[in-house]
Coordinates of C-alpha atoms and ligand atoms in Angstrom, one line a residue:
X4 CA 60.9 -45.0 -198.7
X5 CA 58.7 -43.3 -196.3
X6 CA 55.4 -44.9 -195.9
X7 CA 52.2 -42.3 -196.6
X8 CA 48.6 -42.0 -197.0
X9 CA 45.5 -41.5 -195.1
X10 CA 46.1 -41.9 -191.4
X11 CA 42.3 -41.3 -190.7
X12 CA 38.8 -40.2 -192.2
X13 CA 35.6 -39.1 -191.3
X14 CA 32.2 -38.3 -193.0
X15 CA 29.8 -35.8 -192.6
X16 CA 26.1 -35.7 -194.4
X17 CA 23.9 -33.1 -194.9
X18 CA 20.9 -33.3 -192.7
X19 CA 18.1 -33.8 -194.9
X20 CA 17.2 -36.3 -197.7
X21 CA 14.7 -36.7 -200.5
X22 CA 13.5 -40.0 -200.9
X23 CA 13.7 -41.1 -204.2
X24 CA 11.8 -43.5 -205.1
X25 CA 8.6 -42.0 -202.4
X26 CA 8.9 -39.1 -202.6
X27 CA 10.8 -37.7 -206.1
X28 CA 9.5 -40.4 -208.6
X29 CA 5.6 -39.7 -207.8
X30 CA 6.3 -36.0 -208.8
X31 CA 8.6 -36.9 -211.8
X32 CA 6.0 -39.4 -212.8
X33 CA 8.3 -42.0 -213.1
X34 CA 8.2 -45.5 -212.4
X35 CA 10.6 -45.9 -208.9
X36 CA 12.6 -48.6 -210.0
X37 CA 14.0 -46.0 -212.5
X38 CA 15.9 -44.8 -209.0
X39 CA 16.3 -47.8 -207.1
X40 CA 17.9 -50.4 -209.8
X41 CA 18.3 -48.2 -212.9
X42 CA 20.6 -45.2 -211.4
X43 CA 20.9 -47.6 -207.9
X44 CA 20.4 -44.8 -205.4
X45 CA 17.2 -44.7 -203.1
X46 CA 17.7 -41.1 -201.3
X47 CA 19.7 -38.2 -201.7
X48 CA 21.3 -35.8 -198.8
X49 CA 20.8 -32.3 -198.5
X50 CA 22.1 -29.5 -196.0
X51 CA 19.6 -27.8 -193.9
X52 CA 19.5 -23.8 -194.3
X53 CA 22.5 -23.3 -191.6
X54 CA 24.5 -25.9 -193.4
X55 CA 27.0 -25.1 -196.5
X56 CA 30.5 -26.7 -197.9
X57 CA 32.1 -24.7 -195.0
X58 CA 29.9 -26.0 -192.3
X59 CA 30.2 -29.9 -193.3
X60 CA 33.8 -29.9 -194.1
X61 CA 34.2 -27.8 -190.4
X62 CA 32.5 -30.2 -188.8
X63 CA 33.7 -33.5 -190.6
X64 CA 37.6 -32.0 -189.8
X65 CA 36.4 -31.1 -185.9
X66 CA 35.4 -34.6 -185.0
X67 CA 39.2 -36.0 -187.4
X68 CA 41.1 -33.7 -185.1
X69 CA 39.2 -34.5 -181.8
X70 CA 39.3 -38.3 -182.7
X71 CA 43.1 -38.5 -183.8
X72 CA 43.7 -35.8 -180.3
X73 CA 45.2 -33.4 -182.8
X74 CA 46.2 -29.7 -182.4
X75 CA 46.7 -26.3 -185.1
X76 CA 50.2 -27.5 -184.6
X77 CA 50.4 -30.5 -185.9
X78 CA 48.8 -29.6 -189.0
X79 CA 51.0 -27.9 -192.0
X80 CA 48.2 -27.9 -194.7
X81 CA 45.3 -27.7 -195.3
X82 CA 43.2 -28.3 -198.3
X83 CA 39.6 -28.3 -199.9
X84 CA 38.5 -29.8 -203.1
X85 CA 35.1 -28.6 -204.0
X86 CA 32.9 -27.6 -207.5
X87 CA 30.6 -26.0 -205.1
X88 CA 32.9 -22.6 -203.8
X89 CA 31.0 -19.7 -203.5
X90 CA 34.6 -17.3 -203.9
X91 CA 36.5 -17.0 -206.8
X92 CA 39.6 -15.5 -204.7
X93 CA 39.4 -16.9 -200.8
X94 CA 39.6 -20.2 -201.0
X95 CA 37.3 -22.4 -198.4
X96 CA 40.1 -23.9 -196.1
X97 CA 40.4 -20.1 -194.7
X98 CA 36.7 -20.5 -193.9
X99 CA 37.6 -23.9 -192.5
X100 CA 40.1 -23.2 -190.7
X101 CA 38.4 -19.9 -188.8
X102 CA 36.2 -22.1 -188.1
X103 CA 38.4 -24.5 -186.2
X104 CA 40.0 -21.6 -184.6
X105 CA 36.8 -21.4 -182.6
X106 CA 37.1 -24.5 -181.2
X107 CA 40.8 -25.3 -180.5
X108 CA 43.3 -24.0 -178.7
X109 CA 46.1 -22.1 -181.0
X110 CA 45.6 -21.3 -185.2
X111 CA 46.8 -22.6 -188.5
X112 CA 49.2 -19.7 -189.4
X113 CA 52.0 -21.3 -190.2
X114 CA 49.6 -24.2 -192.2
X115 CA 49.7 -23.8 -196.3
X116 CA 46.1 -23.5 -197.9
X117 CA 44.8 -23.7 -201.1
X118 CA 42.1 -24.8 -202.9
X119 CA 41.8 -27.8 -205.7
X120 CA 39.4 -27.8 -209.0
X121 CA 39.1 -30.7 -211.1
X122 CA 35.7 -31.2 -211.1
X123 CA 35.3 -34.8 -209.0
X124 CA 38.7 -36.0 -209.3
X125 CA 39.7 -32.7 -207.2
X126 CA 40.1 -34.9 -203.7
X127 CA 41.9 -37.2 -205.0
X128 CA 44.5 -34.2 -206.3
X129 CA 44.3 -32.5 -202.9
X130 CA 45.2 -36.6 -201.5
X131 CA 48.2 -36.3 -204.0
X132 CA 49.2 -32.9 -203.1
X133 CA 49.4 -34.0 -199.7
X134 CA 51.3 -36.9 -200.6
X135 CA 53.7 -35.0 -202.4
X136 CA 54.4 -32.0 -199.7
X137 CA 55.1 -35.4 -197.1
X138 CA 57.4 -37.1 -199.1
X139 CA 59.0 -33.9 -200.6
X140 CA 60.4 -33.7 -196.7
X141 CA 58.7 -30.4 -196.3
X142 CA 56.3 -31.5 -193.8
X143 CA 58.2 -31.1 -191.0
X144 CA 56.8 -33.9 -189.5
X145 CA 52.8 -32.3 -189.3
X146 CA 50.0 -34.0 -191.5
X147 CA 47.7 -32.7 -194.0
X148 CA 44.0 -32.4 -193.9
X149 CA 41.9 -32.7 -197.0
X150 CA 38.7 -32.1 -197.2
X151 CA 36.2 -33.1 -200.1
X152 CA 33.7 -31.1 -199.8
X153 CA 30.1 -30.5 -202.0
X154 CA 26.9 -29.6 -202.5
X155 CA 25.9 -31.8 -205.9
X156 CA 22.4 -29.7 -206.7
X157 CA 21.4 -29.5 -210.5
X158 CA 18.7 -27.4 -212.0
X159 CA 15.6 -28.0 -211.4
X160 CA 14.3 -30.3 -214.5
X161 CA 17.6 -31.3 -215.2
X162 CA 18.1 -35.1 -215.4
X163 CA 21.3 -34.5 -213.3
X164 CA 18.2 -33.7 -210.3
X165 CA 18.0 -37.4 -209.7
X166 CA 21.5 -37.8 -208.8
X167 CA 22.4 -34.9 -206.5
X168 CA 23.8 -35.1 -203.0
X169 CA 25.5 -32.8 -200.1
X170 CA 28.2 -33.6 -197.9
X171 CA 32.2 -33.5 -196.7
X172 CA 34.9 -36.0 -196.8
X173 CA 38.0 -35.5 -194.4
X174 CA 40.9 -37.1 -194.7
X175 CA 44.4 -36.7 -192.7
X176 CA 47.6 -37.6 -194.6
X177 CA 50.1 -38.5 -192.5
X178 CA 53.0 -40.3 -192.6
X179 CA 52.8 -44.4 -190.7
X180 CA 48.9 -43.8 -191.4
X181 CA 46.7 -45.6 -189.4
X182 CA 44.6 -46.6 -192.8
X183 CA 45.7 -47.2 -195.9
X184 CA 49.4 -46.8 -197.7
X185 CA 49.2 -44.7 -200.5
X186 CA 51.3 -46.2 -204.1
X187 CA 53.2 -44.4 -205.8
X188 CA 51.9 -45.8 -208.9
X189 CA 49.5 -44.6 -210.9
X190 CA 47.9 -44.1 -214.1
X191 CA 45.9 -41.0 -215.8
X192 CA 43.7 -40.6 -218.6
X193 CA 43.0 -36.7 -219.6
X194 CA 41.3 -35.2 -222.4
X195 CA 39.8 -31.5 -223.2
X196 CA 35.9 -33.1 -223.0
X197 CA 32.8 -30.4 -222.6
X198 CA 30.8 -33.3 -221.2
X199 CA 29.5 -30.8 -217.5
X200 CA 30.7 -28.1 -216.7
X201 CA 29.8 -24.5 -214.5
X202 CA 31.0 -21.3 -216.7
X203 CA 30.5 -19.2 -213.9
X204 CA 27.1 -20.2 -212.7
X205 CA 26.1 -22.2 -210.0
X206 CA 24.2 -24.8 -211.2
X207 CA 26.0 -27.0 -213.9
X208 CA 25.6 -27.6 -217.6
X209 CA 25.2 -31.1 -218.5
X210 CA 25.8 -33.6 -221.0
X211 CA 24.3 -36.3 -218.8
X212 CA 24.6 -39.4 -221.4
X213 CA 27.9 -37.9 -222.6
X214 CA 29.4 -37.8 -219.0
X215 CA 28.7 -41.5 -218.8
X216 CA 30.7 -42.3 -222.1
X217 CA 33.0 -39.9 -220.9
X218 CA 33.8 -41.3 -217.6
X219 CA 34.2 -44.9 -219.5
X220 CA 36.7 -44.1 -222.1
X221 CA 38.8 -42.0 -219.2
X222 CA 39.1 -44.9 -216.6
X223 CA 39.7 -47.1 -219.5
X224 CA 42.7 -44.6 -220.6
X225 CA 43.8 -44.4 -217.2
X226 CA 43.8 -48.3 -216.3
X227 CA 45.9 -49.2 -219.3
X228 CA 48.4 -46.0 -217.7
X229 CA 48.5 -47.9 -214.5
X230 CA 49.0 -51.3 -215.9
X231 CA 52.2 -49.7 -217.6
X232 CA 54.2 -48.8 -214.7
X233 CA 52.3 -51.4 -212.2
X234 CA 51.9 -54.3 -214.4
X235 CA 48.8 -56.2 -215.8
X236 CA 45.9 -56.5 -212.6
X237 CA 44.0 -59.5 -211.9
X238 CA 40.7 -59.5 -210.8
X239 CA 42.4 -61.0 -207.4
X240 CA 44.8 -58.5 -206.7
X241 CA 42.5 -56.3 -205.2
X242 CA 40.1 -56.9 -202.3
X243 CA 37.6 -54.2 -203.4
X244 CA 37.8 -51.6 -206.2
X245 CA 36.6 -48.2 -204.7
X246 CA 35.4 -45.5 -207.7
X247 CA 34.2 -42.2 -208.4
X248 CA 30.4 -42.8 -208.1
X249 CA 28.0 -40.0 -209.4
X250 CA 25.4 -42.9 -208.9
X251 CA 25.8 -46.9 -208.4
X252 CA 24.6 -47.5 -211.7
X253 CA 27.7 -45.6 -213.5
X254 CA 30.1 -47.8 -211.2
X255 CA 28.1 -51.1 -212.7
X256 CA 29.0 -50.2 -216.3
X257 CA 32.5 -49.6 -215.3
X258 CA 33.1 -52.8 -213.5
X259 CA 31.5 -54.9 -216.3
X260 CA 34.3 -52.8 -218.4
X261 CA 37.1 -53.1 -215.7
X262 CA 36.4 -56.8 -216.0
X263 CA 36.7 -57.9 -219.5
X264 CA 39.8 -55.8 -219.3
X265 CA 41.5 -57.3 -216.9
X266 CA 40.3 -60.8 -217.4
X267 CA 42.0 -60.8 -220.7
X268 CA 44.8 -63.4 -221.2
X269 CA 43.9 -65.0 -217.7
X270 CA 42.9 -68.6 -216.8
X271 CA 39.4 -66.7 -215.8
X272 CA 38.9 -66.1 -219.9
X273 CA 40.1 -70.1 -220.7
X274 CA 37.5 -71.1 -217.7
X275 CA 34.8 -68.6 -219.3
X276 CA 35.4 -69.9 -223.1
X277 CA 33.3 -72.9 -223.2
X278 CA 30.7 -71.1 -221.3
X279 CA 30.7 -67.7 -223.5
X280 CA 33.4 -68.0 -226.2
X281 CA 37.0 -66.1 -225.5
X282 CA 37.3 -62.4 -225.8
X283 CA 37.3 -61.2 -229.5
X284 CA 40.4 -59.6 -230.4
X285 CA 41.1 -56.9 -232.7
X286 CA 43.3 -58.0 -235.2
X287 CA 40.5 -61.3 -235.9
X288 CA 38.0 -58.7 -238.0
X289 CA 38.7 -57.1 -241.0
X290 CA 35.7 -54.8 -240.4
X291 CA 35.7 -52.1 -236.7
X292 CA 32.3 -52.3 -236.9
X293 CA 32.3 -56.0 -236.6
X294 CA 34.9 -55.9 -233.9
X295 CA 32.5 -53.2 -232.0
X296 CA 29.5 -55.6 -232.1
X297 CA 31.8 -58.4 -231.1
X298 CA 32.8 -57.2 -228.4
X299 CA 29.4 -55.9 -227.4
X300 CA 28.2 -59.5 -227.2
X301 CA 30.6 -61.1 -225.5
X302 CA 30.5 -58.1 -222.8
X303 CA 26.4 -58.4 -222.8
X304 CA 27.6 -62.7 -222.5
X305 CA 30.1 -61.3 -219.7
X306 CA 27.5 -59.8 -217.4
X307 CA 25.5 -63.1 -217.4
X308 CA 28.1 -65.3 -216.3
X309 CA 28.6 -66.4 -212.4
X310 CA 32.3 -65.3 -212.6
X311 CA 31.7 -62.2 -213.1
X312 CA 28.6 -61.8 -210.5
X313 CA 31.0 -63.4 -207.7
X314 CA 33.7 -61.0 -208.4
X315 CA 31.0 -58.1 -208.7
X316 CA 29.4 -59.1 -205.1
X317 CA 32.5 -59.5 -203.6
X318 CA 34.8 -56.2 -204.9
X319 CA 32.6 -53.5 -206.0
X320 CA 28.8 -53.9 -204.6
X321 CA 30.0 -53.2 -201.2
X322 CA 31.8 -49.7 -202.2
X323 CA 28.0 -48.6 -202.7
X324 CA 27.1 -49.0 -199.8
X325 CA 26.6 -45.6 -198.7
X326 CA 26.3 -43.8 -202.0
X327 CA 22.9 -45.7 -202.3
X328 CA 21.3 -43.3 -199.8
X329 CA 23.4 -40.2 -199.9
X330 CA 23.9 -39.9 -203.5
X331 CA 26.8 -37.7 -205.5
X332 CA 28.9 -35.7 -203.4
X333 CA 31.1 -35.0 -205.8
X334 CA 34.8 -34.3 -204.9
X335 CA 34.1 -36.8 -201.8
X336 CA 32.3 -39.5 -203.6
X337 CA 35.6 -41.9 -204.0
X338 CA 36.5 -41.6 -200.7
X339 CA 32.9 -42.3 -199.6
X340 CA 33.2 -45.5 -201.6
X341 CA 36.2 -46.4 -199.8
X342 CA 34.1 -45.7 -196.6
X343 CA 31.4 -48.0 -197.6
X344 CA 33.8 -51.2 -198.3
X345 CA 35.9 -51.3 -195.9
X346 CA 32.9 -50.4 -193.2
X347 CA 31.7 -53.2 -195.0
X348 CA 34.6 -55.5 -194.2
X349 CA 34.7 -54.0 -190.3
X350 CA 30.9 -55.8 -190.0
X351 CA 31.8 -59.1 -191.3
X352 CA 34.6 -59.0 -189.2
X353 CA 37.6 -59.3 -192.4
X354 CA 40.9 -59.7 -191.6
X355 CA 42.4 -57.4 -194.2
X356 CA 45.8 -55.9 -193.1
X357 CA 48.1 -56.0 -196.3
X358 CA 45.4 -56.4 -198.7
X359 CA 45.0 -53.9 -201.6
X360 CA 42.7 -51.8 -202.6
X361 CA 42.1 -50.3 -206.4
X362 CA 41.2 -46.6 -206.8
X363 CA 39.6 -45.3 -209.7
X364 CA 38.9 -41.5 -209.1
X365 CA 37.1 -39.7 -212.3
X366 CA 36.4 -35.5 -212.6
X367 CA 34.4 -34.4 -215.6
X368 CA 36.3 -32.1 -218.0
X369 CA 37.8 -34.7 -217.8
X370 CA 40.5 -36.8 -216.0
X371 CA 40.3 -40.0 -214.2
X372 CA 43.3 -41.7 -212.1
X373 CA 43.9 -44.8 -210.5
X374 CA 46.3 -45.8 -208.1
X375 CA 46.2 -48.6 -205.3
X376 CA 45.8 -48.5 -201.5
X377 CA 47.5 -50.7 -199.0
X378 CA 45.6 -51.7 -195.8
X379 CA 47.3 -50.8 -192.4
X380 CA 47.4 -52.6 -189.0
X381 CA 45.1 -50.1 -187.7
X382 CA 42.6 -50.1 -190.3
X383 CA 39.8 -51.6 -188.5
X384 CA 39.8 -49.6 -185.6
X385 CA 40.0 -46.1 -187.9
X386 CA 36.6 -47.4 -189.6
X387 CA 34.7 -48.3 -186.2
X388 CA 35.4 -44.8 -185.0
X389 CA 32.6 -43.5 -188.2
X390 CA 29.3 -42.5 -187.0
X391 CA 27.9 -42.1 -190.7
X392 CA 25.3 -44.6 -190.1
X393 CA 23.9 -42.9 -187.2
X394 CA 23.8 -39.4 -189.3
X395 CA 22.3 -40.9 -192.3
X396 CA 19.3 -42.9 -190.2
X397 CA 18.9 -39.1 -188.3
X398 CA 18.5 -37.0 -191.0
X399 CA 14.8 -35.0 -191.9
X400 CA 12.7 -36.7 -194.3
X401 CA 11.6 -34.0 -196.8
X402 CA 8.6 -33.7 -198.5
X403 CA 8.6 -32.8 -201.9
X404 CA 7.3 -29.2 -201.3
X405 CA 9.8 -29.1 -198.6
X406 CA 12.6 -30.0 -201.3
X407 CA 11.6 -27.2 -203.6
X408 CA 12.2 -25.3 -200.6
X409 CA 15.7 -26.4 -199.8
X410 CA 16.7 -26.3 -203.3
X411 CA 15.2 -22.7 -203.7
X412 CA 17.3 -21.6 -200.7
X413 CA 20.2 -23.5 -201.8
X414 CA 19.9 -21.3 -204.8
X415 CA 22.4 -18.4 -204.6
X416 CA 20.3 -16.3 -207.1
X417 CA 17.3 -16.3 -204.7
X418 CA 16.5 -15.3 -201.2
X419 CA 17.0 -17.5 -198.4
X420 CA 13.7 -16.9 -196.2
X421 CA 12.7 -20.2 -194.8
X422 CA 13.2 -21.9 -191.6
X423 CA 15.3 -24.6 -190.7
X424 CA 14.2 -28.2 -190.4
X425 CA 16.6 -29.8 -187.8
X426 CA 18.7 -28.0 -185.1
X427 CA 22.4 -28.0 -184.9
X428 CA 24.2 -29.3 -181.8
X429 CA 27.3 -29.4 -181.6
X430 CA 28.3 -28.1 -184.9
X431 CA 29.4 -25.0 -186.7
X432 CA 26.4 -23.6 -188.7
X433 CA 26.5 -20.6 -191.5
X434 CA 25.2 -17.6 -189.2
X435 CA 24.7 -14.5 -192.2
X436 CA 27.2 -12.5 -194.3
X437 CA 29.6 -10.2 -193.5
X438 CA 30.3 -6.2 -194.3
X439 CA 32.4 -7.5 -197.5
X440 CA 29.9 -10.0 -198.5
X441 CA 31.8 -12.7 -196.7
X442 CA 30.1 -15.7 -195.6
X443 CA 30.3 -15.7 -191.2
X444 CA 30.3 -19.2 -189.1
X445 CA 29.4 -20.0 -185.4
X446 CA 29.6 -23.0 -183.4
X447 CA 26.8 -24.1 -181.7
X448 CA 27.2 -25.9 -178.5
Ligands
LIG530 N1 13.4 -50.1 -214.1 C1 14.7 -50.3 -214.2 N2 15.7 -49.5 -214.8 C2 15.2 -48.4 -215.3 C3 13.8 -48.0 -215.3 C4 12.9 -48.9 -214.7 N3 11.6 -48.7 -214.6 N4 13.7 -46.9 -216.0 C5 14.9 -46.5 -216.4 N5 15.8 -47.4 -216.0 C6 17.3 -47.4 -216.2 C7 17.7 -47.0 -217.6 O1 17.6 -48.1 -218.5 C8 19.1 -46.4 -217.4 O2 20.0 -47.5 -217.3 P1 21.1 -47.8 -218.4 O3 21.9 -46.6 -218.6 O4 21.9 -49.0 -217.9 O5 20.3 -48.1 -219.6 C9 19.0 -45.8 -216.0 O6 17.8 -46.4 -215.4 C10 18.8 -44.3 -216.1 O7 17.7 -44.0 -216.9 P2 17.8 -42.9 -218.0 O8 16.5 -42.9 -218.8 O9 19.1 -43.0 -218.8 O10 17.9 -41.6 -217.1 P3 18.0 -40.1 -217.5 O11 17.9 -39.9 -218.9 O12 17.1 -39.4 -216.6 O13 19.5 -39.6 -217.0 C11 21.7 -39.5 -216.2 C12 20.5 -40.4 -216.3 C13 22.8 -40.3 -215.5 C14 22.3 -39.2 -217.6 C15 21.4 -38.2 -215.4 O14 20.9 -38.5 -214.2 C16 22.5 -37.2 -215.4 O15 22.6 -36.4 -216.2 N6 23.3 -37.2 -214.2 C17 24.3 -36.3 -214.0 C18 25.6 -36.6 -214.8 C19 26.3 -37.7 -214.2 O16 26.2 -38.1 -213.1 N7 27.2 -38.3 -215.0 C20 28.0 -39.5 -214.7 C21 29.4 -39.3 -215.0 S1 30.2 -38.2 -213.9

């Protein structure tokens, strides 16, 4: 069976940030640590005036191509996966791609485009799609590029403010990737929710506490899916467990979740029984409500316990990593957290060829999916090539006023009128609309 998956990835962040915890919480008049351990992020990016969806998933794709000494030719598809497009008909890899046709020689003309909605889960769809087209045999032996690409602003007020981010994920899907081995198992758990959604506006309607009980009972759905067609996990199968993170603290709950489930019938439950009591089990109360509060204990016992800690330092702390100081970027936010481990695992120098990797991808509205990822030979050297440490340490430190600026001009409903904070080098920047209320690009040398 041919071998596919992502071949390479690179990151781009928007230029600014808003400090959280020094800058936002003073404001808000809440205490810091609300930020910092409650929702677990410390800063947020945001894109400078010249910088949009098209802009960051340009440049993220530029420096893929450049790095992996790729032409047009050698691409048959492209595709974006936002919640941010400003164009209900064009979709954004045409912008992308006249962008790219500044800056390499040939076009994409004879590459498919298209567009992918699913709220977050989108990139993870546009990853499948990719998949698909390869092993189809309609690839013709070209990759795909996908890019996850977002900018995560809520209303102002809106609780969702705390949690918002801006940048673009690219990925190339190739076959004999350089990265990681895509399986073809996977599980899915879908249901018609109304937990955030964007009727035609810009900013998003949100059921913030309903999200988080949404995003739980979908990943459950969609574990017990994967576990039918790729058996029952255990909590060593899997080096780290990469997911959907809208902010650290949603990814805690869901690992103390993950756990219990998977945990269950293991020697890891007998070794935790003296300690905490086994797992309660269903068909022992006469009463759900019992069961409920059962189970609630033992989970609260759970989180206590070294066992769990270990396995929480070791597989899921390090996917964080970087969504700590960028916060939610939406479509790109799983692949982010695949990022932050395995650049994780590059530092302290881990031997990890052949190891797997568990995926948990989650889109409000809602869907979540999970498959697994398989390390390639090549793995370490794709992840030393990312400069996302550099950009994140470079970009503008806003001031609160300076914020409600960036969100006002973010705004599509109000005027953009003030000046940018940083200056783009090397990098294709938003340069005014067109005569058909199109959206023009430049690069800037
Ligand atoms: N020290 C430590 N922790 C603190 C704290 C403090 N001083 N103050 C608050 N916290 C904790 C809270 O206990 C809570 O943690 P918990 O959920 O484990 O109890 C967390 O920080 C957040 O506080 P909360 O009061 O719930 O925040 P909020 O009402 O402002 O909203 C969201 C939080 C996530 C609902 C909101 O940011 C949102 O709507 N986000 C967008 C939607 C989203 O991302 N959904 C996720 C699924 S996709």
């Amino acid at each position: 069976m041919t071998n596919v998956g992502i071949d390479a990835v690179e990151i781009w962040t928007g230029k600014l940030k808003l400090d959280l915890a020094e800058t936002f919480a003073p404001e808000k008049g809440d205490d810091p640590a609300k930020y910092t351990k409650g929702l677990g992020l410390f800063e947020s990016s945001f894109p400078d005036t010249y910088e949009d969806i098209v802009t960051m998933g340009a440049n993220a794709s530029k420096r893929l191509m450049e790095r992996k000494g790729l032409e047009p030719e050698d691409i048959g598809r492209i595709d974006v996966a936002t919640e941010s497009s400003f164009d209900n008909s064009k979709p954004i890899s045409t912008y992308i791609a006249g962008c790219l046709e500044q800056t390499f020689d040939g076009d994409f003309h004879h590459a498919n485009k298209g567009e992918r909605k699913f709220a977050c889960v989108a990139g993870t769809q546009a990853v499948d799609d990719a998949y698909n087209w390869i092993r189809a045999g309609r690839n013709r032996g070209r990759s795909a590029i996908v890019v996850a690409t977002d900018t995560a602003l809520y209303k102002r007020g809106d609780p969702g403010e705390a949690t918002q981010g801006a940048g673009a994920v690219a990925m190339l899907i190739s076959e004999d990737p350089d990265l990681v081995e895509l399986s073809s198992d996977q599980g899915y758990g879908s249901a018609d929710e109304t937990d955030f959604l964007k009727p035609n506006q810009q900013f998003p309607s949100v059921d913030g506490k309903r999200s988080v009980q949404v995003y739980l009972a979908r990943m459950r759905e969609a574990l017990v899916d994967y576990e039918s067609v790729a058996g029952d996990i255990h909590p060593e199968d899997f080096v780290y467990a990469p997911f959907h993170t809208p902010f650290p603290g949603m990814v805690r709950k869901a690992a103390l979740l993950a756990y219990r489930h998977i945990t269950r019938d293991t020697e890891i439950e007998e070794e935790l029984a003296a300690e905490i009591g086994r797992q309660p089990r269903e068909e022992a109360f006469d009463d759900w409500d019992d069961y409920v509060e059962a189970v609630q204990e033992y989970t609260d016992a759970l989180k206590g316990t070294d066992h769990y800690a270990d396995w929480y330092d070791a597989t899921i702390d390090p996917t964080l990593d970087i969504a700590r100081h960028v916060g939610n970027w939406y479509t790109g936010s799983v692949h982010v957290a695949r990022a932050a481990c395995l650049k994780r695992a590059y530092e302290e120098g881990r031997d990890l060829t052949g190891e797997r990797l568990l995926v948990g991808s989650y889109g409000s509205g809602a869907q979540a999916e999970i498959h697994h990822e398989t390390l390639q030979d090549s793995w370490e050297e794709e992840i030393a090539a990312l400069n996302i440490d550099e950009q994140i340490d470079a970009r503008y430190d806003l001031s609160f006023e300076e914020y409600e600026q960036v969100h006002a001009a973010h705004d599509h409903s109000k005027d953009r009128d003030f000046e940018e904070f940083t200056a783009p080098d090397g990098e294709f920047v938003f340069d005014g609309w067109g005569r058909m209320g199109e959206r023009k690009y430049r690069f800037v040398e």
